[in-house]
Amino acid sequence: MTDPEIASPSAFPEPSVLATHSAATVRPVHDEFHGDLLEVSMGPQHPSTHGVFRMVVTLDGEVIVKLKPVFGYLHRNHEKLGENTTYLGSMPYTDRLDYLCSMTNNWAYALAVEKLAGQPVPERAEYVRVILAEMTRLVNHMCLVGFLFNDLGTSFTPLLYAFREREKFIDLFESLSGSRMMCNFQRFGGCRANPSPEWLGAVSKLVDGFPKFLDEYEQLLTGNEILLARTQGVGCLSPELAVQAGITGPMLRASGVGYDIRKADGYGIYPRFDFRVPIGAHGDTYDRYMMRILEMRESVKILQQALRDIPAGPVMDPKSRLRNFRPKPGEAYGRIEGPKGEIGFYLISDGSPNPLRYRVRAPSFVNLTVIEDMCLGRTVADSVVILGSVDIVLGEVDR
Amino acid sequence: MENLEQIRDRLLARFPGAEVTLINNPGPSAQHSLLLGLAQAREIALFLRDDPALRLDYCSNATGIDWPAKEFTDVVRTPVKDAAGATLRILEEKTKRVTPGFLEVVYHLYSMEKKHGPVVIRLRTGNRTDQVTVPSLTPVWRSCDFQEREIFDLYGVNFEGHHDLRRILMWDGFKDHPMRKDYVAPDDYEWEPTPHGAVLEKAKAHYPAPPPATVP
């Protein structure tokens, strides 16, 4: 294996202390017992890569010495589409970024546009947004746990239970927004429809029954011997590297960094709710699994408080404009804590109906930065589990 | 957190001779930004990351913007008067002025330790054709790694000091930069049985006109 070429001397002065890159900690050994390195291309059509994603893995025996992620197979230049359509026209497209969490994508985009235009949001709409976002978090996390167990080889049993429960949630999404997954529900200055008391009652009933399902799910999974053997100590991510590489969401908190945008920014009405941010100790795959379970329990708490406190009233600001919407020239970056991490939208307006720049900061995309660092020194079978615990959706990575 | 003017003043005191300009954001979000000169950008970024009062240890978002050359027309009106002082006609003199285009890279910085932000910094290239090199900030914040590769891929900004500058979303053999404003999509025509509208125009360009005998 050759080292990467040495960078040509830079015209810009080099500062004294620079962050290190993913230097391989495992060196190939060339002696009579070790053969050549083997390069394996995992993907793009591989059941464990969660979509069209490829990992070029270099192996020394069974140990990974180099791993390069390759993606872009699903690239449709989402940002260019956003620049060529109106502000409202981009809203349905954001559903297709992370297609498991369309409600949080909608909210992040609506938040960015509201910042850009200085648009207030009515009280009830803020509550509806929190309820929908936390429901989305439950759906995403239980599906992730199911998929993670699929990667571990439990042929579909945990995923089946997760999907059985998810079905109840997306039925409620459908009855509110008209669509199970592509909800297209948030608008600039509120939401599209006002939820009825019956709908809120149905959510309340579902949420109150959720801890029972979660206990059952955990009883089946958390102490599972296969899970413990395959995930504890696997794919460790140090807190320094996690911060340096911009990791967000449950993956960051599993490494022991208590950074949650719901707490740090306090966007929407999150400061009103009493909830805790779970933090891991080791940053391994098992902690990343536990983060999801603990966050689901906290989400249930937020949901119960929001459903208890939700006021009556309109869900749409009467002064908001959707058609012929032209924000004043300026720019804004709005971000929220999505289920996978920080999802942000950066918009520049020049006063025309289309944004001059429409940028999506996708959490899965940035979280993939450290996939090589976590997999070095492990086996191919571990890399599958580690990738599963990162929680990527390729619709968002490739955009 | 101190405001952006204080940060700028501190940077100018710490790095004499550095170019740090405050760019005002007229919109309601009031997220103003600092434009850094390229020569000392990386040192300033490192200072922003390690300064104990700021500790901007987390670069959330890095993205490119394309600003094509803009043409303005300045009109100067001079009235032509006769001897009595009455206006005969107004002479209009039009001059065209072109502001050169450039590419811009924007970084949104937050602090995970102090839980504040954002501080927005920008870098600008000289033009859009040959002076498109800016220093990479990946050595300072590794979260820029894939995002700078994306900017290189879609905008054609060359990041000096990036350890692995390759295309990331488009394939390796691709030539152009699709996020630029003047990008023209390739003429990849696909046959359709009943073309209409823009597709019909495209179809006409791809096939010879039918022989006159077949046209009723």
Coordinates of C-alpha atoms in Angstrom, one line a residue:
Chain A
M1 CA 0.0 0.0 0.0
T2 CA 1.4 3.4 -0.9
D3 CA 0.9 6.4 1.3
P4 CA -1.2 9.2 0.0
E5 CA 0.9 11.6 -2.0
I6 CA 2.5 14.3 -0.1
A7 CA 0.8 17.6 -0.6
S8 CA 2.6 20.2 -2.7
P9 CA 4.1 23.1 -0.8
S10 CA 1.3 25.5 0.0
A11 CA 1.2 29.2 -1.0
F12 CA -0.7 29.8 2.2
P13 CA 1.2 29.7 5.5
E14 CA 0.8 26.6 7.5
P15 CA -0.3 27.3 11.1
S16 CA 1.7 25.5 13.8
V17 CA -1.1 23.3 15.2
L18 CA -3.4 21.6 12.8
A19 CA -5.9 18.8 13.3
T20 CA -4.9 15.4 12.3
H21 CA -6.6 13.5 9.5
S22 CA -7.7 10.0 9.5
A23 CA -4.2 8.5 9.6
A24 CA -4.5 4.7 9.5
T25 CA -3.7 3.4 12.9
V26 CA -3.3 -0.1 11.5
R27 CA -0.3 -0.7 9.2
P28 CA -0.1 -3.6 6.8
V29 CA 2.5 -6.1 7.7
H30 CA 4.6 -7.5 4.9
D31 CA 6.2 -10.7 6.1
E32 CA 6.0 -14.3 5.1
F33 CA 2.8 -14.9 7.0
H34 CA 0.9 -12.0 5.5
G35 CA -0.1 -11.8 1.9
D36 CA -1.1 -8.9 -0.2
L37 CA -3.8 -6.4 0.7
L38 CA -7.2 -7.1 -0.7
E39 CA -9.5 -4.4 -1.9
V40 CA -13.2 -5.2 -1.6
S41 CA -15.9 -3.0 -3.1
M42 CA -19.0 -3.2 -0.8
G43 CA -21.9 -1.9 -2.7
P44 CA -23.5 0.1 -4.3
Q45 CA -26.1 -2.7 -4.4
H46 CA -25.5 -4.3 -1.0
P47 CA -28.2 -5.0 1.5
S48 CA -26.2 -3.7 4.4
T49 CA -25.4 -0.3 3.0
H50 CA -29.0 1.0 3.4
G51 CA -29.3 2.2 -0.2
V52 CA -27.0 2.8 -3.0
F53 CA -23.8 3.4 -1.1
R54 CA -20.4 2.0 -1.6
M55 CA -17.5 1.4 0.7
V56 CA -14.1 0.6 -0.9
V57 CA -12.5 -1.5 1.9
T58 CA -8.8 -2.4 1.9
L59 CA -8.2 -5.5 3.9
D60 CA -5.1 -7.0 5.5
G61 CA -6.4 -10.5 6.2
E62 CA -9.7 -9.7 7.8
V63 CA -8.7 -6.4 9.3
I64 CA -9.7 -3.1 7.6
V65 CA -6.7 -0.9 6.9
K66 CA -8.4 1.7 4.7
L67 CA -12.0 2.5 3.9
K68 CA -13.3 5.1 1.5
P69 CA -17.0 5.8 1.2
V70 CA -18.3 6.4 -2.3
F71 CA -21.6 8.0 -2.8
G72 CA -23.5 10.3 -5.2
Y73 CA -25.5 7.5 -6.9
L74 CA -28.7 9.2 -5.9
H75 CA -27.6 12.7 -6.6
R76 CA -30.2 14.8 -8.3
N77 CA -28.9 18.2 -7.5
H78 CA -31.6 19.0 -5.0
E79 CA -30.0 22.5 -4.4
K80 CA -30.2 23.5 -8.0
L81 CA -33.9 22.4 -8.1
G82 CA -34.4 24.6 -5.1
E83 CA -32.8 27.6 -6.8
N84 CA -35.1 27.1 -9.8
T85 CA -38.4 27.0 -8.0
T86 CA -40.2 29.2 -5.6
Y87 CA -39.8 29.1 -1.8
L88 CA -43.0 27.2 -1.4
G89 CA -42.2 25.0 -4.3
S90 CA -39.2 23.5 -2.5
M91 CA -41.3 22.4 0.5
P92 CA -42.4 19.1 -1.1
Y93 CA -38.9 18.4 -2.3
T94 CA -37.6 18.5 1.3
D95 CA -39.7 15.5 2.1
R96 CA -37.5 13.5 -0.2
L97 CA -34.3 14.3 1.5
D98 CA -34.6 12.1 4.5
Y99 CA -37.7 10.2 3.5
L100 CA -38.2 8.7 7.0
C101 CA -38.4 12.1 8.7
S102 CA -40.3 14.4 6.3
M103 CA -41.9 16.3 9.2
T104 CA -38.5 17.5 10.6
N105 CA -37.2 18.3 7.2
N106 CA -40.3 20.5 6.6
W107 CA -39.8 22.2 9.9
A108 CA -36.1 23.0 9.3
Y109 CA -36.9 24.5 6.0
A110 CA -39.9 26.5 7.3
L111 CA -37.7 27.7 10.2
A112 CA -35.0 29.0 7.8
V113 CA -37.5 30.8 5.6
E114 CA -39.2 32.3 8.7
K115 CA -35.8 33.6 9.8
L116 CA -35.2 35.0 6.4
A117 CA -38.5 36.8 6.2
G118 CA -39.0 37.6 9.9
Q119 CA -42.2 35.6 9.9
P120 CA -43.8 34.8 13.3
V121 CA -45.6 31.5 14.0
P122 CA -48.7 31.1 16.1
E123 CA -48.6 29.4 19.4
R124 CA -50.7 26.4 18.5
A125 CA -48.6 25.8 15.4
E126 CA -45.4 25.6 17.5
Y127 CA -47.0 22.9 19.6
V128 CA -48.2 21.0 16.5
R129 CA -44.6 21.2 15.2
V130 CA -43.1 19.9 18.3
I131 CA -45.7 17.0 18.5
L132 CA -45.0 16.0 14.9
A133 CA -41.2 16.4 15.2
E134 CA -41.1 14.2 18.3
M135 CA -43.4 11.6 16.7
T136 CA -41.0 11.6 13.7
R137 CA -38.1 11.0 16.2
L138 CA -39.9 8.0 17.6
V139 CA -40.5 6.6 14.2
N140 CA -36.9 7.2 13.0
H141 CA -35.3 5.8 16.1
M142 CA -37.3 2.6 16.3
C143 CA -36.8 1.9 12.6
L144 CA -33.0 2.5 13.1
V145 CA -32.9 0.0 15.9
G146 CA -34.7 -2.5 13.7
F147 CA -32.3 -1.9 10.8
L148 CA -29.3 -2.2 13.1
F149 CA -30.5 -5.6 14.2
N150 CA -31.0 -6.6 10.6
D151 CA -27.3 -5.7 10.1
L152 CA -26.5 -8.0 13.0
G153 CA -28.3 -10.8 11.4
T154 CA -31.6 -11.1 13.2
S155 CA -33.6 -11.7 10.2
F156 CA -36.3 -9.1 10.4
T157 CA -37.9 -9.8 13.8
P158 CA -37.0 -6.5 15.6
L159 CA -37.7 -4.6 12.4
L160 CA -41.1 -6.2 12.1
Y161 CA -42.1 -5.0 15.5
A162 CA -40.7 -1.6 14.8
F163 CA -42.7 -1.4 11.6
R164 CA -45.8 -2.6 13.3
E165 CA -45.6 0.3 15.7
R166 CA -44.5 2.8 13.0
E167 CA -47.6 2.0 11.0
K168 CA -49.7 3.5 13.7
F169 CA -47.7 6.7 13.7
I170 CA -47.8 7.1 9.9
D171 CA -51.5 6.4 9.9
L172 CA -51.8 9.5 12.1
F173 CA -49.6 11.4 9.7
E174 CA -51.8 10.4 6.9
S175 CA -55.0 11.4 8.6
L176 CA -53.5 14.8 9.3
S177 CA -51.5 15.6 6.2
G178 CA -52.9 13.2 3.6
S179 CA -49.7 11.4 3.0
R180 CA -47.9 8.6 5.0
M181 CA -44.4 9.6 4.3
M182 CA -44.2 12.6 2.0
C183 CA -46.1 14.8 4.4
N184 CA -45.4 18.3 3.0
F185 CA -47.1 19.7 6.1
Q186 CA -45.3 22.8 7.4
R187 CA -45.8 26.2 5.9
F188 CA -44.0 29.5 6.4
G189 CA -45.8 30.9 9.4
G190 CA -47.5 27.8 10.6
C191 CA -48.9 24.5 9.4
R192 CA -51.2 23.4 6.6
A193 CA -54.0 22.0 8.7
N194 CA -55.4 22.4 12.2
P195 CA -55.4 19.1 14.0
S196 CA -58.8 18.1 15.4
P197 CA -59.3 17.2 19.1
E198 CA -59.9 13.6 17.9
W199 CA -56.6 13.5 16.2
L200 CA -54.8 14.8 19.3
G201 CA -56.7 12.3 21.4
A202 CA -55.5 9.5 19.1
V203 CA -51.9 10.7 19.4
S204 CA -52.3 10.9 23.2
K205 CA -53.5 7.3 23.3
L206 CA -50.7 6.1 21.1
V207 CA -48.1 8.0 23.1
D208 CA -49.3 6.8 26.4
G209 CA -49.1 3.2 25.2
F210 CA -45.7 3.7 23.7
P211 CA -43.5 3.1 26.9
K212 CA -45.1 -0.3 27.1
F213 CA -44.0 -1.2 23.6
L214 CA -40.6 0.3 24.4
D215 CA -40.2 -1.9 27.5
E216 CA -41.2 -4.9 25.4
Y217 CA -38.8 -4.0 22.7
E218 CA -35.9 -3.4 25.1
Q219 CA -36.6 -6.7 26.9
L220 CA -36.2 -8.4 23.6
L221 CA -33.1 -6.5 22.5
T222 CA -31.1 -4.6 25.0
G223 CA -29.7 -7.5 27.0
N224 CA -29.4 -9.6 23.9
E225 CA -26.1 -11.5 23.9
I226 CA -25.5 -11.1 20.2
L227 CA -26.0 -7.3 20.6
L228 CA -23.6 -7.1 23.5
A229 CA -20.9 -9.2 21.8
R230 CA -21.1 -7.5 18.5
T231 CA -21.4 -3.8 19.6
Q232 CA -19.7 -3.2 22.9
G233 CA -16.3 -1.6 22.2
V234 CA -16.9 -1.7 18.4
G235 CA -16.5 1.5 16.4
C236 CA -15.4 3.8 19.2
L237 CA -15.5 7.5 18.5
S238 CA -13.7 9.9 20.8
P239 CA -15.5 13.1 21.9
E240 CA -12.6 15.2 20.5
L241 CA -12.9 13.7 17.1
A242 CA -16.7 13.8 17.2
V243 CA -16.6 17.6 17.8
Q244 CA -13.8 18.2 15.4
A245 CA -15.6 16.3 12.6
G246 CA -18.9 18.1 13.2
I247 CA -20.8 15.0 14.2
T248 CA -24.3 15.8 15.5
G249 CA -27.3 14.1 16.9
P250 CA -27.4 10.8 18.9
M251 CA -24.0 9.8 17.5
L252 CA -22.3 12.9 19.1
R253 CA -24.1 12.4 22.4
A254 CA -23.1 8.7 22.5
S255 CA -19.5 10.0 22.6
G256 CA -20.2 11.9 25.7
V257 CA -20.7 15.5 24.3
G258 CA -23.9 17.0 25.6
Y259 CA -24.9 19.1 22.7
D260 CA -28.5 19.1 21.6
I261 CA -29.8 22.0 19.5
R262 CA -33.2 21.8 21.2
K263 CA -31.3 22.9 24.4
A264 CA -28.5 25.0 22.8
D265 CA -30.6 27.1 20.5
G266 CA -34.0 26.6 22.2
Y267 CA -35.8 27.1 18.9
G268 CA -39.6 26.9 18.7
I269 CA -40.9 26.3 22.2
Y270 CA -38.5 23.6 23.4
P271 CA -37.3 25.6 26.5
R272 CA -40.8 25.1 27.9
F273 CA -40.5 21.4 28.1
D274 CA -38.9 19.4 30.8
F275 CA -36.7 16.7 29.2
R276 CA -33.2 15.4 29.6
V277 CA -30.5 14.8 27.0
P278 CA -29.0 11.4 27.4
I279 CA -25.2 11.1 27.1
G280 CA -23.1 8.1 26.4
A281 CA -19.8 7.1 28.1
H282 CA -17.8 5.1 25.6
G283 CA -18.9 6.3 22.1
D284 CA -19.1 2.7 20.8
T285 CA -21.9 1.2 18.8
Y286 CA -23.7 -0.1 21.8
D287 CA -23.9 3.5 23.2
R288 CA -25.2 4.7 19.9
Y289 CA -27.9 2.1 20.2
M290 CA -28.7 3.0 23.8
M291 CA -28.9 6.7 22.8
R292 CA -31.8 6.0 20.5
I293 CA -33.7 4.0 23.1
L294 CA -33.2 6.7 25.8
E295 CA -34.1 9.5 23.4
M296 CA -37.3 7.8 22.6
R297 CA -38.2 7.8 26.3
E298 CA -37.5 11.5 26.5
S299 CA -39.5 12.2 23.3
V300 CA -42.5 10.5 25.0
K301 CA -42.1 12.9 27.9
I302 CA -42.0 15.9 25.6
L303 CA -45.0 14.6 23.7
Q304 CA -47.1 14.1 26.8
Q305 CA -46.3 17.7 28.0
A306 CA -47.0 19.2 24.6
L307 CA -50.3 17.3 24.3
R308 CA -51.3 18.4 27.7
D309 CA -50.5 22.1 27.2
I310 CA -51.5 22.7 23.5
P311 CA -53.7 25.8 23.3
A312 CA -56.6 26.4 21.0
G313 CA -56.3 28.8 18.1
P314 CA -55.2 29.2 14.5
V315 CA -52.2 27.3 13.2
M316 CA -51.4 29.8 10.4
D317 CA -50.3 33.4 10.8
P318 CA -52.9 35.5 9.0
K319 CA -50.2 37.8 7.6
S320 CA -48.1 35.0 6.1
R321 CA -47.9 34.8 2.3
L322 CA -47.4 31.6 0.5
R323 CA -48.1 32.6 -3.1
N324 CA -46.0 35.3 -4.6
F325 CA -43.8 35.2 -1.6
R326 CA -40.7 37.4 -2.0
P327 CA -38.6 37.9 1.1
K328 CA -36.4 41.0 1.4
P329 CA -32.8 40.6 0.3
G330 CA -30.7 38.9 3.0
E331 CA -29.6 35.5 4.1
A332 CA -30.4 33.2 6.9
Y333 CA -29.3 29.8 8.3
G334 CA -31.9 27.9 10.2
R335 CA -31.2 24.6 11.9
I336 CA -33.1 22.1 14.1
E337 CA -32.3 18.9 15.9
G338 CA -33.5 16.3 13.5
P339 CA -33.6 12.6 14.5
K340 CA -30.3 12.1 12.7
G341 CA -28.5 15.3 13.8
E342 CA -28.4 18.9 12.8
I343 CA -30.5 19.5 9.7
G344 CA -30.0 23.1 8.5
F345 CA -31.1 25.2 5.5
Y346 CA -29.1 28.2 4.3
L347 CA -31.0 30.6 2.1
I348 CA -30.0 33.7 0.3
S349 CA -32.7 36.0 -1.1
D350 CA -32.2 38.7 -3.7
G351 CA -35.9 39.8 -3.5
S352 CA -37.1 37.6 -6.3
P353 CA -39.6 34.7 -5.9
N354 CA -36.8 32.1 -6.1
P355 CA -33.9 31.8 -3.6
L356 CA -30.6 32.9 -5.0
R357 CA -29.0 30.1 -2.9
Y358 CA -30.7 27.1 -1.3
R359 CA -28.4 24.9 0.7
V360 CA -29.2 21.8 2.7
R361 CA -26.9 20.9 5.5
A362 CA -27.7 17.2 5.8
P363 CA -26.7 15.4 9.0
S364 CA -26.1 12.0 7.5
F365 CA -23.7 13.5 5.0
V366 CA -21.5 15.1 7.6
N367 CA -21.8 12.2 10.0
L368 CA -20.2 9.9 7.4
T369 CA -16.9 11.8 7.7
V370 CA -15.6 9.6 10.4
I371 CA -16.7 6.2 9.1
E372 CA -13.1 5.4 8.2
D373 CA -11.8 6.3 11.6
M374 CA -14.4 4.1 13.4
C375 CA -13.8 1.1 11.1
L376 CA -10.0 1.0 11.1
G377 CA -8.7 -2.1 12.8
R378 CA -12.1 -3.8 12.8
T379 CA -13.4 -6.5 10.5
V380 CA -15.8 -6.2 7.5
A381 CA -18.6 -7.6 9.6
D382 CA -18.1 -4.9 12.2
S383 CA -18.1 -2.2 9.5
V384 CA -21.6 -3.2 8.6
V385 CA -22.8 -2.7 12.1
I386 CA -20.9 0.5 12.5
L387 CA -22.4 1.9 9.4
G388 CA -25.8 0.8 10.6
S389 CA -25.3 2.7 13.9
V390 CA -24.4 5.9 12.0
D391 CA -28.0 6.1 10.7
I392 CA -27.7 7.3 7.1
V393 CA -30.4 7.9 4.6
L394 CA -29.0 8.1 1.1
G395 CA -31.7 10.5 -0.1
E396 CA -30.1 13.0 2.2
V397 CA -26.4 12.1 1.7
D398 CA -26.6 12.4 -2.0
R399 CA -29.3 15.1 -2.3
Chain B
M1 CA -20.9 36.1 23.0
E2 CA -19.2 39.3 21.8
N3 CA -20.7 40.8 18.7
L4 CA -19.1 40.7 15.3
E5 CA -17.6 44.1 15.4
Q6 CA -15.7 43.2 18.6
I7 CA -14.5 40.0 17.0
R8 CA -13.3 41.9 13.9
D9 CA -11.5 44.5 16.0
R10 CA -9.8 41.7 18.0
L11 CA -8.8 39.9 14.9
L12 CA -7.3 43.1 13.4
A13 CA -5.4 43.7 16.6
R14 CA -4.1 40.1 16.7
F15 CA -3.3 39.9 13.0
P16 CA -1.9 43.2 11.8
G17 CA -2.3 43.6 8.1
A18 CA -5.0 41.0 7.8
E19 CA -8.1 41.8 5.7
V20 CA -11.2 41.3 7.8
T21 CA -14.4 43.1 6.5
L22 CA -17.8 43.1 8.1
I23 CA -20.5 42.1 5.6
N24 CA -23.9 43.4 6.6
N25 CA -27.0 41.3 6.2
P26 CA -29.9 43.6 5.6
G27 CA -32.5 40.9 6.2
P28 CA -34.5 40.3 9.4
S29 CA -32.3 37.4 10.4
A30 CA -29.4 39.8 11.0
Q31 CA -26.8 37.1 10.6
H32 CA -23.9 39.3 9.6
S33 CA -20.6 37.8 8.4
L34 CA -16.9 38.4 8.3
L35 CA -15.1 38.4 4.9
L36 CA -11.6 37.1 5.4
G37 CA -8.6 37.8 3.1
L38 CA -7.2 34.6 1.7
A39 CA -3.6 35.0 2.8
Q40 CA -4.3 34.7 6.5
A41 CA -7.7 33.0 6.5
R42 CA -6.4 29.7 7.9
E43 CA -4.6 31.4 10.8
I44 CA -7.6 33.4 11.6
A45 CA -9.8 30.3 11.5
L46 CA -7.4 28.5 13.9
F47 CA -7.6 31.5 16.2
L48 CA -11.4 31.5 16.1
R49 CA -11.3 27.8 17.0
D50 CA -8.8 28.0 19.8
D51 CA -9.5 31.4 21.4
P52 CA -10.8 30.8 24.9
A53 CA -13.5 33.4 24.7
L54 CA -14.9 32.2 21.4
R55 CA -14.0 28.4 21.1
L56 CA -15.8 28.0 17.8
D57 CA -15.0 24.3 17.7
Y58 CA -17.8 23.2 15.4
C59 CA -18.1 24.1 11.8
S60 CA -21.6 23.3 11.0
N61 CA -22.1 24.2 7.4
A62 CA -19.7 25.0 4.6
T63 CA -21.1 25.9 1.2
G64 CA -20.3 27.7 -2.0
I65 CA -22.1 30.5 -3.7
D66 CA -21.7 31.6 -7.3
W67 CA -21.9 35.3 -8.0
P68 CA -21.8 35.8 -11.8
A69 CA -20.6 39.1 -13.3
K70 CA -23.3 41.7 -13.1
E71 CA -24.0 44.4 -15.6
F72 CA -25.3 47.8 -14.4
T73 CA -26.3 50.7 -16.6
D74 CA -25.6 54.2 -15.2
V75 CA -27.7 57.0 -16.7
V76 CA -26.5 60.6 -16.4
R77 CA -29.0 63.2 -17.5
T78 CA -27.8 66.6 -18.5
P79 CA -30.3 69.2 -19.6
V80 CA -29.3 71.2 -22.6
K81 CA -30.4 74.9 -22.3
D82 CA -30.7 77.8 -24.7
A83 CA -29.4 81.3 -24.1
A84 CA -32.6 82.3 -22.1
G85 CA -32.1 79.4 -19.7
A86 CA -35.1 77.3 -20.9
T87 CA -34.5 73.6 -21.2
L88 CA -34.4 72.5 -24.8
R89 CA -33.9 68.8 -24.3
I90 CA -32.3 66.4 -21.8
L91 CA -29.2 64.7 -22.9
E92 CA -29.0 61.1 -21.7
E93 CA -25.6 59.5 -21.4
K94 CA -25.6 55.8 -20.6
T95 CA -22.5 54.0 -19.4
K96 CA -22.3 50.3 -18.8
R97 CA -20.5 49.1 -15.8
V98 CA -19.7 45.4 -15.1
T99 CA -18.9 44.2 -11.6
P100 CA -16.7 41.1 -11.9
G101 CA -18.1 37.8 -10.8
F102 CA -16.5 35.6 -8.1
L103 CA -17.1 32.4 -6.1
E104 CA -17.7 32.6 -2.4
V105 CA -17.3 30.0 0.3
V106 CA -19.3 30.4 3.5
Y107 CA -18.7 28.7 6.8
H108 CA -21.2 28.7 9.7
L109 CA -19.3 28.3 13.0
Y110 CA -20.8 27.3 16.3
S111 CA -19.3 26.5 19.7
M112 CA -20.3 23.2 21.2
E113 CA -18.3 24.0 24.4
K114 CA -19.8 27.5 25.0
K115 CA -23.1 26.7 23.2
H116 CA -23.1 29.9 21.1
G117 CA -23.1 30.9 17.5
P118 CA -23.3 31.3 14.6
V119 CA -20.3 33.2 13.4
V120 CA -20.4 33.3 9.7
I121 CA -17.1 33.7 7.8
R122 CA -16.7 34.0 4.0
L123 CA -13.9 33.6 1.6
R124 CA -13.9 35.0 -1.9
T125 CA -12.0 34.0 -5.0
G126 CA -10.5 36.5 -7.4
N127 CA -12.8 35.5 -10.3
R128 CA -14.7 32.6 -11.7
T129 CA -12.2 31.2 -14.1
D130 CA -8.5 31.0 -13.2
Q131 CA -8.2 32.5 -9.7
V132 CA -10.4 30.0 -7.9
T133 CA -8.0 28.8 -5.2
V134 CA -8.8 29.4 -1.5
P135 CA -7.1 27.9 1.5
S136 CA -8.9 24.8 2.8
L137 CA -10.2 25.0 6.3
T138 CA -10.4 21.2 6.6
P139 CA -7.1 21.1 8.7
V140 CA -8.9 23.4 11.2
W141 CA -12.4 21.7 11.2
R142 CA -12.6 18.2 9.8
S143 CA -16.3 18.6 9.3
C144 CA -15.4 20.6 6.2
D145 CA -13.8 17.6 4.6
F146 CA -16.8 16.3 2.6
Q147 CA -18.4 19.7 2.3
E148 CA -15.3 21.3 0.7
R149 CA -15.2 18.3 -1.7
E150 CA -18.8 19.0 -2.5
I151 CA -18.0 22.7 -3.2
F152 CA -15.0 21.7 -5.4
D153 CA -17.3 19.3 -7.2
L154 CA -20.3 21.5 -7.8
Y155 CA -18.7 25.0 -7.9
G156 CA -15.1 24.4 -9.0
V157 CA -13.5 26.1 -6.0
N158 CA -10.0 24.7 -5.5
F159 CA -9.1 24.2 -1.9
E160 CA -5.4 24.4 -1.2
G161 CA -4.3 22.1 1.6
H162 CA -7.2 19.7 1.4
H163 CA -5.9 16.2 1.9
D164 CA -8.2 14.5 -0.6
L165 CA -9.8 16.8 -3.1
R166 CA -11.8 14.7 -5.4
R167 CA -15.3 14.8 -6.9
I168 CA -17.8 13.5 -4.4
L169 CA -21.3 13.7 -5.8
M170 CA -20.7 13.7 -9.5
W171 CA -18.7 11.0 -11.1
D172 CA -15.0 11.2 -11.7
G173 CA -15.1 11.8 -15.5
F174 CA -17.5 14.7 -15.2
K175 CA -16.2 18.0 -16.6
D176 CA -18.3 20.9 -15.6
H177 CA -19.6 22.4 -12.2
P178 CA -23.4 22.0 -12.2
M179 CA -24.2 24.4 -9.4
R180 CA -22.8 27.4 -11.2
K181 CA -25.4 29.8 -12.5
D182 CA -24.2 29.6 -16.1
Y183 CA -24.2 25.8 -16.2
V184 CA -26.0 24.4 -19.2
A185 CA -27.3 20.8 -18.9
P186 CA -26.0 18.5 -21.6
D187 CA -28.4 17.8 -24.5
D188 CA -29.2 14.3 -23.5
Y189 CA -32.3 13.6 -25.6
E190 CA -34.4 10.6 -25.0
W191 CA -36.9 9.4 -27.6
E192 CA -40.5 9.8 -26.6
P193 CA -43.5 8.5 -28.6
T194 CA -45.6 11.7 -28.2
P195 CA -43.3 14.6 -27.6
H196 CA -44.8 18.0 -26.9
G197 CA -43.7 21.4 -25.7
A198 CA -40.0 21.7 -25.0
V199 CA -39.4 18.1 -25.7
L200 CA -40.8 18.4 -29.2
E201 CA -38.5 21.3 -29.9
K202 CA -35.6 19.1 -28.7
A203 CA -36.9 16.2 -30.8
K204 CA -36.9 18.4 -33.9
A205 CA -33.2 19.2 -33.4
H206 CA -32.3 15.6 -33.0
Y207 CA -34.2 14.1 -36.0
P208 CA -34.3 15.3 -39.6
A209 CA -37.7 16.8 -40.6
P210 CA -40.0 14.2 -42.1
P211 CA -40.2 14.0 -45.9
P212 CA -42.8 16.3 -47.3
A213 CA -44.8 13.5 -48.8
T214 CA -45.8 12.2 -45.3
V215 CA -47.0 15.6 -44.2
P216 CA -50.7 15.9 -44.9

